[in-house]
Amino acid sequence: MRFPLFVEAVARRAELPTDEAATVSRAVLQTLADRITADEATDLAAQLPDDVGGYLEPGGTATTGGAVDFLYRVAERAAVDPAVAEVGAVAVLATLRDTVTVGEFHDLVAQLPKGFDAMVDPIPRPPYDV
């Protein structure tokens, strides 16, 4: 999935204009990279096309704080209202969930604080054969 397709999926989910969805997507990915370990950012980026995974370059120092702090950082980075940042973050995480393997998405979510639970849809489970 190239970045324009990723953005289209985010725009649809978040009901945002494409330009705003692109800005928010970049901000969410960059803020995630600041939040997770460099190894996890590298693993996640490896499952994404270069033009999407490139935004997961760690910024140097990991940030801490809960989901609210994360959303304010996204809002500041994207120059949008925190409510738009939240809708966008949920859409980006859902698009990531559909794009990478279940194991990789689980590894990403495992590094996020508990407050992120409301922003992350449940991880799909494989159907069981009876």
PDB file of C-alpha atoms in Angstrom:
ATOM      1  CA  MET A   1       0.000   0.000   0.000  1.00  0.00           C
ATOM      2  CA  ARG A   2       1.587   3.262  -1.120  1.00  0.00           C
ATOM      3  CA  PHE A   3       1.177   6.431   0.971  1.00  0.00           C
ATOM      4  CA  PRO A   4      -1.666   7.834  -1.203  1.00  0.00           C
ATOM      5  CA  LEU A   5      -3.649   4.607  -0.689  1.00  0.00           C
ATOM      6  CA  PHE A   6      -2.841   4.640   3.027  1.00  0.00           C
ATOM      7  CA  VAL A   7      -4.087   8.250   3.201  1.00  0.00           C
ATOM      8  CA  GLU A   8      -7.254   7.386   1.278  1.00  0.00           C
ATOM      9  CA  ALA A   9      -8.014   4.644   3.805  1.00  0.00           C
ATOM     10  CA  VAL A  10      -7.393   7.056   6.689  1.00  0.00           C
ATOM     11  CA  ALA A  11      -9.500   9.779   5.036  1.00  0.00           C
ATOM     12  CA  ARG A  12     -12.412   7.358   4.582  1.00  0.00           C
ATOM     13  CA  ARG A  13     -12.232   6.066   8.142  1.00  0.00           C
ATOM     14  CA  ALA A  14     -11.808   9.500   9.715  1.00  0.00           C
ATOM     15  CA  GLU A  15     -14.091  11.308   7.276  1.00  0.00           C
ATOM     16  CA  LEU A  16     -11.368  13.897   6.677  1.00  0.00           C
ATOM     17  CA  PRO A  17     -10.347  15.657   3.471  1.00  0.00           C
ATOM     18  CA  THR A  18      -7.429  13.878   1.814  1.00  0.00           C
ATOM     19  CA  ASP A  19      -4.931  16.695   2.444  1.00  0.00           C
ATOM     20  CA  GLU A  20      -5.778  16.799   6.136  1.00  0.00           C
ATOM     21  CA  ALA A  21      -5.691  13.000   6.372  1.00  0.00           C
ATOM     22  CA  ALA A  22      -2.185  13.026   4.857  1.00  0.00           C
ATOM     23  CA  THR A  23      -0.966  15.616   7.357  1.00  0.00           C
ATOM     24  CA  VAL A  24      -2.503  13.770  10.299  1.00  0.00           C
ATOM     25  CA  SER A  25      -1.193  10.394   9.058  1.00  0.00           C
ATOM     26  CA  ARG A  26       2.364  11.726   8.912  1.00  0.00           C
ATOM     27  CA  ALA A  27       1.997  13.277  12.377  1.00  0.00           C
ATOM     28  CA  VAL A  28       0.612  10.059  13.902  1.00  0.00           C
ATOM     29  CA  LEU A  29       3.348   7.888  12.377  1.00  0.00           C
ATOM     30  CA  GLN A  30       6.087  10.313  13.465  1.00  0.00           C
ATOM     31  CA  THR A  31       4.636  10.530  16.973  1.00  0.00           C
ATOM     32  CA  LEU A  32       4.363   6.732  17.156  1.00  0.00           C
ATOM     33  CA  ALA A  33       8.042   6.511  16.194  1.00  0.00           C
ATOM     34  CA  ASP A  34       8.852   8.772  19.141  1.00  0.00           C
ATOM     35  CA  ARG A  35       6.769   6.561  21.429  1.00  0.00           C
ATOM     36  CA  ILE A  36       7.987   3.057  20.568  1.00  0.00           C
ATOM     37  CA  THR A  37      11.468   1.544  20.615  1.00  0.00           C
ATOM     38  CA  ALA A  38      13.726   2.046  17.611  1.00  0.00           C
ATOM     39  CA  ASP A  39      13.664  -1.717  16.994  1.00  0.00           C
ATOM     40  CA  GLU A  40       9.873  -1.778  16.930  1.00  0.00           C
ATOM     41  CA  ALA A  41       9.754   1.251  14.614  1.00  0.00           C
ATOM     42  CA  THR A  42      12.159  -0.557  12.275  1.00  0.00           C
ATOM     43  CA  ASP A  43      10.106  -3.776  12.402  1.00  0.00           C
ATOM     44  CA  LEU A  44       6.874  -1.904  11.729  1.00  0.00           C
ATOM     45  CA  ALA A  45       8.413   0.146   8.907  1.00  0.00           C
ATOM     46  CA  ALA A  46       9.729  -3.064   7.302  1.00  0.00           C
ATOM     47  CA  GLN A  47       6.140  -4.186   6.713  1.00  0.00           C
ATOM     48  CA  LEU A  48       5.138  -0.880   5.135  1.00  0.00           C
ATOM     49  CA  PRO A  49       6.109   0.635   1.790  1.00  0.00           C
ATOM     50  CA  ASP A  50       9.068   2.997   2.035  1.00  0.00           C
ATOM     51  CA  ASP A  51       6.906   6.064   1.516  1.00  0.00           C
ATOM     52  CA  VAL A  52       4.791   5.089   4.561  1.00  0.00           C
ATOM     53  CA  GLY A  53       7.468   3.459   6.703  1.00  0.00           C
ATOM     54  CA  GLY A  54       9.774   6.433   6.181  1.00  0.00           C
ATOM     55  CA  TYR A  55       7.680   8.418   8.653  1.00  0.00           C
ATOM     56  CA  LEU A  56       8.548   5.913  11.378  1.00  0.00           C
ATOM     57  CA  GLU A  57      12.136   7.103  11.711  1.00  0.00           C
ATOM     58  CA  PRO A  58      12.800   7.476  15.436  1.00  0.00           C
ATOM     59  CA  GLY A  59      13.268  11.102  16.420  1.00  0.00           C
ATOM     60  CA  GLY A  60      16.086  10.322  18.832  1.00  0.00           C
ATOM     61  CA  THR A  61      14.526  10.562  22.280  1.00  0.00           C
ATOM     62  CA  ALA A  62      11.533   8.465  23.226  1.00  0.00           C
ATOM     63  CA  THR A  63       8.600  10.333  24.682  1.00  0.00           C
ATOM     64  CA  THR A  64       6.406   9.199  27.514  1.00  0.00           C
ATOM     65  CA  GLY A  65       2.940  10.053  28.703  1.00  0.00           C
ATOM     66  CA  GLY A  66      -0.502   8.721  28.048  1.00  0.00           C
ATOM     67  CA  ALA A  67      -2.882   8.805  25.141  1.00  0.00           C
ATOM     68  CA  VAL A  68      -3.939  12.408  25.800  1.00  0.00           C
ATOM     69  CA  ASP A  69      -0.323  13.595  25.598  1.00  0.00           C
ATOM     70  CA  PHE A  70       0.110  11.581  22.394  1.00  0.00           C
ATOM     71  CA  LEU A  71      -2.949  13.246  20.846  1.00  0.00           C
ATOM     72  CA  TYR A  72      -1.753  16.721  21.802  1.00  0.00           C
ATOM     73  CA  ARG A  73       1.619  15.976  20.195  1.00  0.00           C
ATOM     74  CA  VAL A  74      -0.144  14.796  17.016  1.00  0.00           C
ATOM     75  CA  ALA A  75      -2.389  17.878  17.046  1.00  0.00           C
ATOM     76  CA  GLU A  76       0.608  20.170  17.451  1.00  0.00           C
ATOM     77  CA  ARG A  77       2.633  18.383  14.764  1.00  0.00           C
ATOM     78  CA  ALA A  78      -0.260  18.402  12.284  1.00  0.00           C
ATOM     79  CA  ALA A  79      -1.542  21.858  13.312  1.00  0.00           C
ATOM     80  CA  VAL A  80      -5.054  20.497  13.867  1.00  0.00           C
ATOM     81  CA  ASP A  81      -7.587  20.481  16.681  1.00  0.00           C
ATOM     82  CA  PRO A  82      -7.070  17.661  19.252  1.00  0.00           C
ATOM     83  CA  ALA A  83     -10.448  16.178  18.236  1.00  0.00           C
ATOM     84  CA  VAL A  84      -9.232  15.873  14.633  1.00  0.00           C
ATOM     85  CA  ALA A  85      -5.980  14.374  15.918  1.00  0.00           C
ATOM     86  CA  GLU A  86      -7.960  11.743  17.835  1.00  0.00           C
ATOM     87  CA  VAL A  87     -10.165  10.783  14.896  1.00  0.00           C
ATOM     88  CA  GLY A  88      -7.081  10.665  12.686  1.00  0.00           C
ATOM     89  CA  ALA A  89      -5.070   8.597  15.155  1.00  0.00           C
ATOM     90  CA  VAL A  90      -7.854   6.028  15.424  1.00  0.00           C
ATOM     91  CA  ALA A  91      -8.032   5.846  11.617  1.00  0.00           C
ATOM     92  CA  VAL A  92      -4.250   5.519  11.228  1.00  0.00           C
ATOM     93  CA  LEU A  93      -4.082   2.745  13.825  1.00  0.00           C
ATOM     94  CA  ALA A  94      -6.960   0.903  12.120  1.00  0.00           C
ATOM     95  CA  THR A  95      -5.231   1.250   8.755  1.00  0.00           C
ATOM     96  CA  LEU A  96      -1.979  -0.042  10.248  1.00  0.00           C
ATOM     97  CA  ARG A  97      -3.892  -2.976  11.752  1.00  0.00           C
ATOM     98  CA  ASP A  98      -5.197  -3.860   8.274  1.00  0.00           C
ATOM     99  CA  THR A  99      -1.799  -3.354   6.614  1.00  0.00           C
ATOM    100  CA  VAL A 100       0.716  -5.226   8.786  1.00  0.00           C
ATOM    101  CA  THR A 101       0.644  -8.739  10.197  1.00  0.00           C
ATOM    102  CA  VAL A 102      -1.357  -9.458  13.328  1.00  0.00           C
ATOM    103  CA  GLY A 103       1.859 -10.248  15.199  1.00  0.00           C
ATOM    104  CA  GLU A 104       3.465  -6.947  14.240  1.00  0.00           C
ATOM    105  CA  PHE A 105       0.372  -4.967  15.173  1.00  0.00           C
ATOM    106  CA  HIS A 106       0.270  -6.795  18.499  1.00  0.00           C
ATOM    107  CA  ASP A 107       3.939  -5.869  19.086  1.00  0.00           C
ATOM    108  CA  LEU A 108       3.132  -2.211  18.365  1.00  0.00           C
ATOM    109  CA  VAL A 109       0.118  -2.125  20.679  1.00  0.00           C
ATOM    110  CA  ALA A 110       2.105  -3.862  23.436  1.00  0.00           C
ATOM    111  CA  GLN A 111       4.419  -0.834  23.574  1.00  0.00           C
ATOM    112  CA  LEU A 112       1.586   1.675  23.953  1.00  0.00           C
ATOM    113  CA  PRO A 113       0.259   2.684  27.387  1.00  0.00           C
ATOM    114  CA  LYS A 114      -3.112   1.364  28.576  1.00  0.00           C
ATOM    115  CA  GLY A 115      -4.840   4.631  27.653  1.00  0.00           C
ATOM    116  CA  PHE A 116      -4.493   3.733  23.990  1.00  0.00           C
ATOM    117  CA  ASP A 117      -6.996   0.878  24.315  1.00  0.00           C
ATOM    118  CA  ALA A 118      -9.870   3.159  23.316  1.00  0.00           C
ATOM    119  CA  MET A 119      -8.075   4.127  20.098  1.00  0.00           C
ATOM    120  CA  VAL A 120      -7.181   0.600  19.005  1.00  0.00           C
ATOM    121  CA  ASP A 121      -9.766  -1.756  17.558  1.00  0.00           C
ATOM    122  CA  PRO A 122      -9.449  -5.318  18.788  1.00  0.00           C
ATOM    123  CA  ILE A 123      -6.809  -7.343  17.001  1.00  0.00           C
ATOM    124  CA  PRO A 124      -8.496  -9.780  14.621  1.00  0.00           C
ATOM    125  CA  ARG A 125      -8.143 -13.387  15.618  1.00  0.00           C
ATOM    126  CA  PRO A 126      -7.834 -16.192  13.079  1.00  0.00           C
ATOM    127  CA  PRO A 127     -10.921 -18.367  12.705  1.00  0.00           C
ATOM    128  CA  TYR A 128     -10.714 -21.664  14.472  1.00  0.00           C
ATOM    129  CA  ASP A 129     -11.417 -24.904  12.651  1.00  0.00           C
ATOM    130  CA  VAL A 130     -13.785 -27.117  14.546  1.00  0.00           C
TER     131      VAL A 130
END
